[in-house]
Amino acid sequence: MYKAIILEDEVKSLLNLRTQLRQHCPDVEIVAEARNIEECKAILNDSSVGQIDIAFMDIDLPDGLAFQLLEDLDSISFEIIFVTGHNEYAVRAFDFASIGYILKPIDPEKLINSVKKAKTNSPEEMEKRLEVFENVVKNPGAFDKLTISALDGMYFINLNEILRFEAEDNYTHVYKTNKEKITVCKTLKSYEKMLQGMNFYRVHKSHIVNLNYIDRYVKGDGGYLVMEDGKKIDVGRRRRASFLERLKLMHATV
């Protein structure tokens, strides 16, 4: 059994989450519930409660934001899944930091997947992930680090170290400038959405490239890129015009 705590001030939302967990995640045992930050802090500091494995947290509480609670704790040794009605920007920050979240109203399938993922993550890395999240929130438009939950562990990578992303079925291979390859159980589409507006571009259904590491674009029948690591990448026919326009804009601002 995985021991869980719920931090939620809305009674209806609390009852709904409790019911859905019992129905869809029977191996998650709710050992405590809190309606505000102070209550939750007291529970987490109470040794009689025992080790918490997962915390389901609303963000906006009557006495502040859940992030304030997390900053006040001496250490975080449990997984966090935020249950929120926040906008797309907050969701993007969660994705960047590889932190679990469920949007309200709760979709049972999303709940099951979030819990499943939380079980495979290493809670020891939670504080680092929260740090990445905080940087994204405090510096909109200045994302510089990405948390990648890979098959063999958690990686914290500077964006300027990423050369390209390559899809293989439901997996994505992340290639770094030091020739390291990291395999992630995440689709290329999710990275395309996450990196929108940055110096990354999806030039093909199987490839997202860091525009800073293109060595040259070769015109011709199909047209392809040569990356700085020597990799040749086809540019999709439907993406070619918008890609070339993006390159022009990029060079115009240099």
PDB file of C-alpha atoms in Angstrom:
ATOM      1  CA  MET A   1       0.000   0.000   0.000  1.00  0.00           C
ATOM      2  CA  TYR A   2       1.060   3.570  -0.742  1.00  0.00           C
ATOM      3  CA  LYS A   3       0.229   6.006   2.056  1.00  0.00           C
ATOM      4  CA  ALA A   4      -1.250   9.302   0.882  1.00  0.00           C
ATOM      5  CA  ILE A   5      -2.314  12.663   2.260  1.00  0.00           C
ATOM      6  CA  ILE A   6      -4.802  15.022   0.595  1.00  0.00           C
ATOM      7  CA  LEU A   7      -4.526  18.811   0.937  1.00  0.00           C
ATOM      8  CA  GLU A   8      -7.776  20.336  -0.355  1.00  0.00           C
ATOM      9  CA  ASP A   9      -9.984  23.095   1.056  1.00  0.00           C
ATOM     10  CA  GLU A  10     -13.095  22.489  -1.089  1.00  0.00           C
ATOM     11  CA  VAL A  11     -15.278  19.804   0.480  1.00  0.00           C
ATOM     12  CA  LYS A  12     -16.782  18.673  -2.828  1.00  0.00           C
ATOM     13  CA  SER A  13     -13.339  18.354  -4.461  1.00  0.00           C
ATOM     14  CA  LEU A  14     -11.968  16.512  -1.421  1.00  0.00           C
ATOM     15  CA  LEU A  15     -14.837  13.984  -1.431  1.00  0.00           C
ATOM     16  CA  ASN A  16     -14.521  13.496  -5.193  1.00  0.00           C
ATOM     17  CA  LEU A  17     -10.774  12.820  -5.033  1.00  0.00           C
ATOM     18  CA  ARG A  18     -11.207  10.492  -2.064  1.00  0.00           C
ATOM     19  CA  THR A  19     -13.907   8.516  -3.901  1.00  0.00           C
ATOM     20  CA  GLN A  20     -11.948   8.289  -7.141  1.00  0.00           C
ATOM     21  CA  LEU A  21      -8.816   7.086  -5.365  1.00  0.00           C
ATOM     22  CA  ARG A  22     -10.776   4.341  -3.615  1.00  0.00           C
ATOM     23  CA  GLN A  23     -12.415   3.280  -6.872  1.00  0.00           C
ATOM     24  CA  HIS A  24      -9.479   3.488  -9.258  1.00  0.00           C
ATOM     25  CA  CYS A  25      -6.334   3.290  -7.086  1.00  0.00           C
ATOM     26  CA  PRO A  26      -7.103   0.697  -4.390  1.00  0.00           C
ATOM     27  CA  ASP A  27      -3.421   0.375  -3.442  1.00  0.00           C
ATOM     28  CA  VAL A  28      -3.363   4.035  -2.312  1.00  0.00           C
ATOM     29  CA  GLU A  29      -4.370   4.391   1.330  1.00  0.00           C
ATOM     30  CA  ILE A  30      -5.474   7.863   2.448  1.00  0.00           C
ATOM     31  CA  VAL A  31      -3.982   8.234   5.924  1.00  0.00           C
ATOM     32  CA  ALA A  32      -4.684  11.955   6.440  1.00  0.00           C
ATOM     33  CA  GLU A  33      -6.586  14.922   5.027  1.00  0.00           C
ATOM     34  CA  ALA A  34      -5.942  18.642   5.535  1.00  0.00           C
ATOM     35  CA  ARG A  35      -7.987  21.715   4.640  1.00  0.00           C
ATOM     36  CA  ASN A  36      -5.190  24.307   4.827  1.00  0.00           C
ATOM     37  CA  ILE A  37      -1.406  24.710   4.918  1.00  0.00           C
ATOM     38  CA  GLU A  38      -1.058  24.769   8.713  1.00  0.00           C
ATOM     39  CA  GLU A  39      -3.059  21.558   9.130  1.00  0.00           C
ATOM     40  CA  CYS A  40      -1.005  19.832   6.461  1.00  0.00           C
ATOM     41  CA  LYS A  41       2.288  21.006   7.944  1.00  0.00           C
ATOM     42  CA  ALA A  42       1.271  19.636  11.367  1.00  0.00           C
ATOM     43  CA  ILE A  43       0.379  16.259   9.837  1.00  0.00           C
ATOM     44  CA  LEU A  44       3.616  15.990   7.847  1.00  0.00           C
ATOM     45  CA  ASN A  45       5.644  16.843  10.962  1.00  0.00           C
ATOM     46  CA  ASP A  46       3.750  14.334  13.118  1.00  0.00           C
ATOM     47  CA  SER A  47       5.939  11.224  13.486  1.00  0.00           C
ATOM     48  CA  SER A  48       2.924   9.111  14.492  1.00  0.00           C
ATOM     49  CA  VAL A  49       1.495   9.475  10.960  1.00  0.00           C
ATOM     50  CA  GLY A  50       4.447   7.604   9.518  1.00  0.00           C
ATOM     51  CA  GLN A  51       6.047   7.892   6.102  1.00  0.00           C
ATOM     52  CA  ILE A  52       3.883   9.539   3.443  1.00  0.00           C
ATOM     53  CA  ASP A  53       4.450   8.217  -0.100  1.00  0.00           C
ATOM     54  CA  ILE A  54       2.217  10.546  -2.132  1.00  0.00           C
ATOM     55  CA  ALA A  55       0.703  13.965  -1.380  1.00  0.00           C
ATOM     56  CA  PHE A  56      -2.251  15.199  -3.442  1.00  0.00           C
ATOM     57  CA  MET A  57      -2.254  18.982  -3.153  1.00  0.00           C
ATOM     58  CA  ASP A  58      -4.500  21.760  -4.341  1.00  0.00           C
ATOM     59  CA  ILE A  59      -2.452  24.882  -5.081  1.00  0.00           C
ATOM     60  CA  ASP A  60      -4.619  27.719  -3.754  1.00  0.00           C
ATOM     61  CA  LEU A  61      -5.469  27.270  -0.072  1.00  0.00           C
ATOM     62  CA  PRO A  62      -7.209  29.691   2.334  1.00  0.00           C
ATOM     63  CA  ASP A  63      -3.914  30.495   4.082  1.00  0.00           C
ATOM     64  CA  GLY A  64      -1.656  30.674   1.014  1.00  0.00           C
ATOM     65  CA  LEU A  65      -0.146  28.586  -1.775  1.00  0.00           C
ATOM     66  CA  ALA A  66       0.916  24.955  -1.400  1.00  0.00           C
ATOM     67  CA  PHE A  67       4.405  25.969  -2.548  1.00  0.00           C
ATOM     68  CA  GLN A  68       4.846  27.944   0.697  1.00  0.00           C
ATOM     69  CA  LEU A  69       4.219  24.749   2.671  1.00  0.00           C
ATOM     70  CA  LEU A  70       6.815  22.862   0.631  1.00  0.00           C
ATOM     71  CA  GLU A  71       9.389  25.622   1.161  1.00  0.00           C
ATOM     72  CA  ASP A  72       8.846  25.439   4.943  1.00  0.00           C
ATOM     73  CA  LEU A  73       9.476  21.697   5.171  1.00  0.00           C
ATOM     74  CA  ASP A  74      12.985  20.588   6.170  1.00  0.00           C
ATOM     75  CA  SER A  75      12.955  17.901   3.504  1.00  0.00           C
ATOM     76  CA  ILE A  76      10.534  16.312   1.026  1.00  0.00           C
ATOM     77  CA  SER A  77      10.653  12.534   0.828  1.00  0.00           C
ATOM     78  CA  PHE A  78       7.341  11.916  -0.918  1.00  0.00           C
ATOM     79  CA  GLU A  79       5.931  12.306  -4.408  1.00  0.00           C
ATOM     80  CA  ILE A  80       3.620  15.248  -5.090  1.00  0.00           C
ATOM     81  CA  ILE A  81       0.640  15.294  -7.419  1.00  0.00           C
ATOM     82  CA  PHE A  82      -0.977  18.716  -7.745  1.00  0.00           C
ATOM     83  CA  VAL A  83      -4.738  18.722  -8.252  1.00  0.00           C
ATOM     84  CA  THR A  84      -5.467  22.036  -9.875  1.00  0.00           C
ATOM     85  CA  GLY A  85      -7.724  24.114 -12.072  1.00  0.00           C
ATOM     86  CA  HIS A  86      -4.771  26.317 -13.064  1.00  0.00           C
ATOM     87  CA  ASN A  87      -4.181  27.536 -16.567  1.00  0.00           C
ATOM     88  CA  GLU A  88      -2.034  26.173 -19.369  1.00  0.00           C
ATOM     89  CA  TYR A  89       1.020  28.155 -18.260  1.00  0.00           C
ATOM     90  CA  ALA A  90       1.125  26.385 -14.878  1.00  0.00           C
ATOM     91  CA  VAL A  91       0.645  23.050 -16.643  1.00  0.00           C
ATOM     92  CA  ARG A  92       3.611  23.808 -18.874  1.00  0.00           C
ATOM     93  CA  ALA A  93       5.739  24.485 -15.796  1.00  0.00           C
ATOM     94  CA  PHE A  94       4.681  21.147 -14.270  1.00  0.00           C
ATOM     95  CA  ASP A  95       5.678  19.398 -17.506  1.00  0.00           C
ATOM     96  CA  PHE A  96       9.052  21.136 -17.530  1.00  0.00           C
ATOM     97  CA  ALA A  97       9.785  19.968 -13.994  1.00  0.00           C
ATOM     98  CA  SER A  98       8.303  16.474 -14.466  1.00  0.00           C
ATOM     99  CA  ILE A  99       5.930  17.031 -11.555  1.00  0.00           C
ATOM    100  CA  GLY A 100       2.629  15.174 -11.493  1.00  0.00           C
ATOM    101  CA  TYR A 101      -0.628  17.094 -11.852  1.00  0.00           C
ATOM    102  CA  ILE A 102      -4.314  16.430 -12.465  1.00  0.00           C
ATOM    103  CA  LEU A 103      -6.651  19.080 -13.799  1.00  0.00           C
ATOM    104  CA  LYS A 104     -10.072  19.631 -12.275  1.00  0.00           C
ATOM    105  CA  PRO A 105     -12.578  18.136 -12.934  1.00  0.00           C
ATOM    106  CA  ILE A 106     -10.621  14.929 -12.392  1.00  0.00           C
ATOM    107  CA  ASP A 107     -10.402  12.461 -15.256  1.00  0.00           C
ATOM    108  CA  PRO A 108     -10.126   8.928 -13.733  1.00  0.00           C
ATOM    109  CA  GLU A 109      -7.663   7.810 -16.416  1.00  0.00           C
ATOM    110  CA  LYS A 110      -5.399  10.815 -15.737  1.00  0.00           C
ATOM    111  CA  LEU A 111      -5.571  10.041 -12.012  1.00  0.00           C
ATOM    112  CA  ILE A 112      -4.557   6.412 -12.574  1.00  0.00           C
ATOM    113  CA  ASN A 113      -1.666   7.423 -14.857  1.00  0.00           C
ATOM    114  CA  SER A 114      -0.429  10.105 -12.444  1.00  0.00           C
ATOM    115  CA  VAL A 115      -0.392   7.659  -9.532  1.00  0.00           C
ATOM    116  CA  LYS A 116       1.327   5.012 -11.671  1.00  0.00           C
ATOM    117  CA  LYS A 117       4.025   7.503 -12.663  1.00  0.00           C
ATOM    118  CA  ALA A 118       4.461   8.711  -9.063  1.00  0.00           C
ATOM    119  CA  LYS A 119       5.204   5.142  -7.985  1.00  0.00           C
ATOM    120  CA  THR A 120       8.074   4.860 -10.463  1.00  0.00           C
ATOM    121  CA  ASN A 121       9.622   8.253  -9.665  1.00  0.00           C
ATOM    122  CA  SER A 122      12.313   8.759  -7.066  1.00  0.00           C
ATOM    123  CA  PRO A 123      10.971  10.966  -4.234  1.00  0.00           C
ATOM    124  CA  GLU A 124      14.564  11.890  -3.342  1.00  0.00           C
ATOM    125  CA  GLU A 125      14.615  14.017  -6.531  1.00  0.00           C
ATOM    126  CA  MET A 126      11.416  15.897  -5.615  1.00  0.00           C
ATOM    127  CA  GLU A 127      13.182  18.966  -4.229  1.00  0.00           C
ATOM    128  CA  LYS A 128      15.258  19.362  -7.400  1.00  0.00           C
ATOM    129  CA  ARG A 129      12.117  19.078  -9.522  1.00  0.00           C
ATOM    130  CA  LEU A 130      10.391  21.734  -7.418  1.00  0.00           C
ATOM    131  CA  GLU A 131      13.406  23.987  -7.931  1.00  0.00           C
ATOM    132  CA  VAL A 132      13.078  23.634 -11.707  1.00  0.00           C
ATOM    133  CA  PHE A 133       9.348  24.358 -11.424  1.00  0.00           C
ATOM    134  CA  GLU A 134       9.972  27.484  -9.327  1.00  0.00           C
ATOM    135  CA  ASN A 135      12.502  28.801 -11.854  1.00  0.00           C
ATOM    136  CA  VAL A 136      10.018  28.327 -14.693  1.00  0.00           C
ATOM    137  CA  VAL A 137       7.260  30.125 -12.791  1.00  0.00           C
ATOM    138  CA  LYS A 138       9.455  33.017 -11.633  1.00  0.00           C
ATOM    139  CA  ASN A 139      11.180  33.520 -14.988  1.00  0.00           C
ATOM    140  CA  PRO A 140       8.536  33.251 -17.710  1.00  0.00           C
ATOM    141  CA  GLY A 141      10.181  33.184 -21.127  1.00  0.00           C
ATOM    142  CA  ALA A 142      13.567  32.349 -19.608  1.00  0.00           C
ATOM    143  CA  PHE A 143      13.347  28.578 -19.268  1.00  0.00           C
ATOM    144  CA  ASP A 144      16.845  27.182 -18.998  1.00  0.00           C
ATOM    145  CA  LYS A 145      16.451  23.754 -17.418  1.00  0.00           C
ATOM    146  CA  LEU A 146      14.342  20.707 -18.151  1.00  0.00           C
ATOM    147  CA  THR A 147      13.612  17.750 -15.881  1.00  0.00           C
ATOM    148  CA  ILE A 148      13.522  14.482 -17.793  1.00  0.00           C
ATOM    149  CA  SER A 149      12.047  11.393 -16.187  1.00  0.00           C
ATOM    150  CA  ALA A 150      13.843   8.690 -18.173  1.00  0.00           C
ATOM    151  CA  LEU A 151      13.729   4.904 -18.148  1.00  0.00           C
ATOM    152  CA  ASP A 152      16.879   4.720 -16.020  1.00  0.00           C
ATOM    153  CA  GLY A 153      16.307   7.678 -13.681  1.00  0.00           C
ATOM    154  CA  MET A 154      15.772  11.427 -13.430  1.00  0.00           C
ATOM    155  CA  TYR A 155      17.883  13.933 -15.363  1.00  0.00           C
ATOM    156  CA  PHE A 156      18.151  17.711 -14.908  1.00  0.00           C
ATOM    157  CA  ILE A 157      19.395  19.139 -18.202  1.00  0.00           C
ATOM    158  CA  ASN A 158      20.171  22.658 -19.374  1.00  0.00           C
ATOM    159  CA  LEU A 159      18.285  23.345 -22.606  1.00  0.00           C
ATOM    160  CA  ASN A 160      21.472  24.468 -24.340  1.00  0.00           C
ATOM    161  CA  GLU A 161      22.833  20.937 -23.807  1.00  0.00           C
ATOM    162  CA  ILE A 162      20.060  19.382 -25.892  1.00  0.00           C
ATOM    163  CA  LEU A 163      20.853  18.854 -29.565  1.00  0.00           C
ATOM    164  CA  ARG A 164      17.650  17.191 -30.707  1.00  0.00           C
ATOM    165  CA  PHE A 165      14.705  14.892 -29.886  1.00  0.00           C
ATOM    166  CA  GLU A 166      13.869  11.804 -31.928  1.00  0.00           C
ATOM    167  CA  ALA A 167      10.637   9.784 -31.715  1.00  0.00           C
ATOM    168  CA  GLU A 168      10.414   6.017 -31.675  1.00  0.00           C
ATOM    169  CA  ASP A 169       6.847   4.774 -31.160  1.00  0.00           C
ATOM    170  CA  ASN A 170       5.737   6.120 -27.753  1.00  0.00           C
ATOM    171  CA  TYR A 171       9.315   6.780 -26.676  1.00  0.00           C
ATOM    172  CA  THR A 172      11.518   9.794 -27.288  1.00  0.00           C
ATOM    173  CA  HIS A 173      15.301   9.779 -27.486  1.00  0.00           C
ATOM    174  CA  VAL A 174      16.953  12.961 -26.214  1.00  0.00           C
ATOM    175  CA  TYR A 175      20.384  13.602 -27.725  1.00  0.00           C
ATOM    176  CA  LYS A 176      22.788  15.868 -25.869  1.00  0.00           C
ATOM    177  CA  THR A 177      25.727  17.848 -27.210  1.00  0.00           C
ATOM    178  CA  ASN A 178      28.115  15.526 -25.309  1.00  0.00           C
ATOM    179  CA  LYS A 179      26.741  12.581 -27.405  1.00  0.00           C
ATOM    180  CA  GLU A 180      24.771  11.164 -24.484  1.00  0.00           C
ATOM    181  CA  LYS A 181      21.376   9.653 -25.387  1.00  0.00           C
ATOM    182  CA  ILE A 182      18.492   9.533 -22.907  1.00  0.00           C
ATOM    183  CA  THR A 183      15.336   7.524 -23.602  1.00  0.00           C
ATOM    184  CA  VAL A 184      12.042   8.819 -22.226  1.00  0.00           C
ATOM    185  CA  CYS A 185       8.609   7.206 -22.061  1.00  0.00           C
ATOM    186  CA  LYS A 186       6.982  10.348 -23.445  1.00  0.00           C
ATOM    187  CA  THR A 187       5.739  11.313 -26.895  1.00  0.00           C
ATOM    188  CA  LEU A 188       7.470  13.809 -29.159  1.00  0.00           C
ATOM    189  CA  LYS A 189       4.246  15.814 -29.301  1.00  0.00           C
ATOM    190  CA  SER A 190       4.424  16.533 -25.568  1.00  0.00           C
ATOM    191  CA  TYR A 191       7.915  18.015 -26.008  1.00  0.00           C
ATOM    192  CA  GLU A 192       6.791  20.004 -29.035  1.00  0.00           C
ATOM    193  CA  LYS A 193       4.074  21.650 -26.931  1.00  0.00           C
ATOM    194  CA  MET A 194       6.395  22.190 -23.967  1.00  0.00           C
ATOM    195  CA  LEU A 195       9.138  23.847 -26.043  1.00  0.00           C
ATOM    196  CA  GLN A 196       6.845  26.061 -28.095  1.00  0.00           C
ATOM    197  CA  GLY A 197       8.269  29.548 -28.613  1.00  0.00           C
ATOM    198  CA  MET A 198      11.843  28.482 -27.855  1.00  0.00           C
ATOM    199  CA  ASN A 199      14.751  27.723 -30.169  1.00  0.00           C
ATOM    200  CA  PHE A 200      13.410  24.253 -30.889  1.00  0.00           C
ATOM    201  CA  TYR A 201      11.439  23.262 -33.968  1.00  0.00           C
ATOM    202  CA  ARG A 202       9.652  20.110 -35.080  1.00  0.00           C
ATOM    203  CA  VAL A 203      10.971  19.702 -38.616  1.00  0.00           C
ATOM    204  CA  HIS A 204       9.606  16.194 -39.144  1.00  0.00           C
ATOM    205  CA  LYS A 205       7.046  13.896 -37.523  1.00  0.00           C
ATOM    206  CA  SER A 206       9.995  12.120 -35.855  1.00  0.00           C
ATOM    207  CA  HIS A 207      12.340  15.008 -35.060  1.00  0.00           C
ATOM    208  CA  ILE A 208      12.568  18.194 -33.004  1.00  0.00           C
ATOM    209  CA  VAL A 209      15.853  20.051 -33.387  1.00  0.00           C
ATOM    210  CA  ASN A 210      17.616  22.768 -31.436  1.00  0.00           C
ATOM    211  CA  LEU A 211      17.926  25.529 -34.029  1.00  0.00           C
ATOM    212  CA  ASN A 212      21.211  26.636 -32.475  1.00  0.00           C
ATOM    213  CA  TYR A 213      22.892  23.375 -33.501  1.00  0.00           C
ATOM    214  CA  ILE A 214      21.983  23.224 -37.182  1.00  0.00           C
ATOM    215  CA  ASP A 215      25.171  23.049 -39.228  1.00  0.00           C
ATOM    216  CA  ARG A 216      23.450  23.580 -42.576  1.00  0.00           C
ATOM    217  CA  TYR A 217      20.241  23.160 -44.546  1.00  0.00           C
ATOM    218  CA  VAL A 218      20.633  21.299 -47.830  1.00  0.00           C
ATOM    219  CA  LYS A 219      18.099  22.185 -50.499  1.00  0.00           C
ATOM    220  CA  GLY A 220      16.948  19.686 -53.056  1.00  0.00           C
ATOM    221  CA  ASP A 221      14.240  17.176 -53.633  1.00  0.00           C
ATOM    222  CA  GLY A 222      13.269  16.746 -50.038  1.00  0.00           C
ATOM    223  CA  GLY A 223      15.561  19.141 -48.260  1.00  0.00           C
ATOM    224  CA  TYR A 224      17.341  18.042 -45.123  1.00  0.00           C
ATOM    225  CA  LEU A 225      19.336  19.361 -42.193  1.00  0.00           C
ATOM    226  CA  VAL A 226      22.829  18.453 -41.132  1.00  0.00           C
ATOM    227  CA  MET A 227      23.204  18.827 -37.378  1.00  0.00           C
ATOM    228  CA  GLU A 228      26.488  19.637 -35.635  1.00  0.00           C
ATOM    229  CA  ASP A 229      26.827  15.980 -34.628  1.00  0.00           C
ATOM    230  CA  GLY A 230      26.691  15.028 -38.329  1.00  0.00           C
ATOM    231  CA  LYS A 231      23.147  13.607 -38.173  1.00  0.00           C
ATOM    232  CA  LYS A 232      21.092  14.187 -41.350  1.00  0.00           C
ATOM    233  CA  ILE A 233      17.436  14.949 -40.668  1.00  0.00           C
ATOM    234  CA  ASP A 234      14.744  15.224 -43.323  1.00  0.00           C
ATOM    235  CA  VAL A 235      12.521  18.290 -43.245  1.00  0.00           C
ATOM    236  CA  GLY A 236       8.872  17.305 -43.701  1.00  0.00           C
ATOM    237  CA  ARG A 237       7.327  18.643 -46.885  1.00  0.00           C
ATOM    238  CA  ARG A 238       4.403  20.260 -45.063  1.00  0.00           C
ATOM    239  CA  ARG A 239       6.720  21.812 -42.476  1.00  0.00           C
ATOM    240  CA  ARG A 240       9.347  23.147 -44.880  1.00  0.00           C
ATOM    241  CA  ALA A 241       7.867  26.595 -45.610  1.00  0.00           C
ATOM    242  CA  SER A 242       7.171  27.418 -41.947  1.00  0.00           C
ATOM    243  CA  PHE A 243      10.584  26.047 -40.919  1.00  0.00           C
ATOM    244  CA  LEU A 244      12.441  28.240 -43.444  1.00  0.00           C
ATOM    245  CA  GLU A 245      10.386  31.229 -42.297  1.00  0.00           C
ATOM    246  CA  ARG A 246      11.384  30.484 -38.705  1.00  0.00           C
ATOM    247  CA  LEU A 247      15.066  30.359 -39.716  1.00  0.00           C
ATOM    248  CA  LYS A 248      14.750  33.751 -41.440  1.00  0.00           C
ATOM    249  CA  LEU A 249      13.193  35.277 -38.320  1.00  0.00           C
ATOM    250  CA  MET A 250      15.885  33.746 -36.148  1.00  0.00           C
ATOM    251  CA  HIS A 251      18.709  35.180 -38.230  1.00  0.00           C
ATOM    252  CA  ALA A 252      16.950  38.537 -38.479  1.00  0.00           C
ATOM    253  CA  THR A 253      17.081  38.887 -34.697  1.00  0.00           C
ATOM    254  CA  VAL A 254      20.744  37.918 -34.349  1.00  0.00           C
TER     255      VAL A 254
END
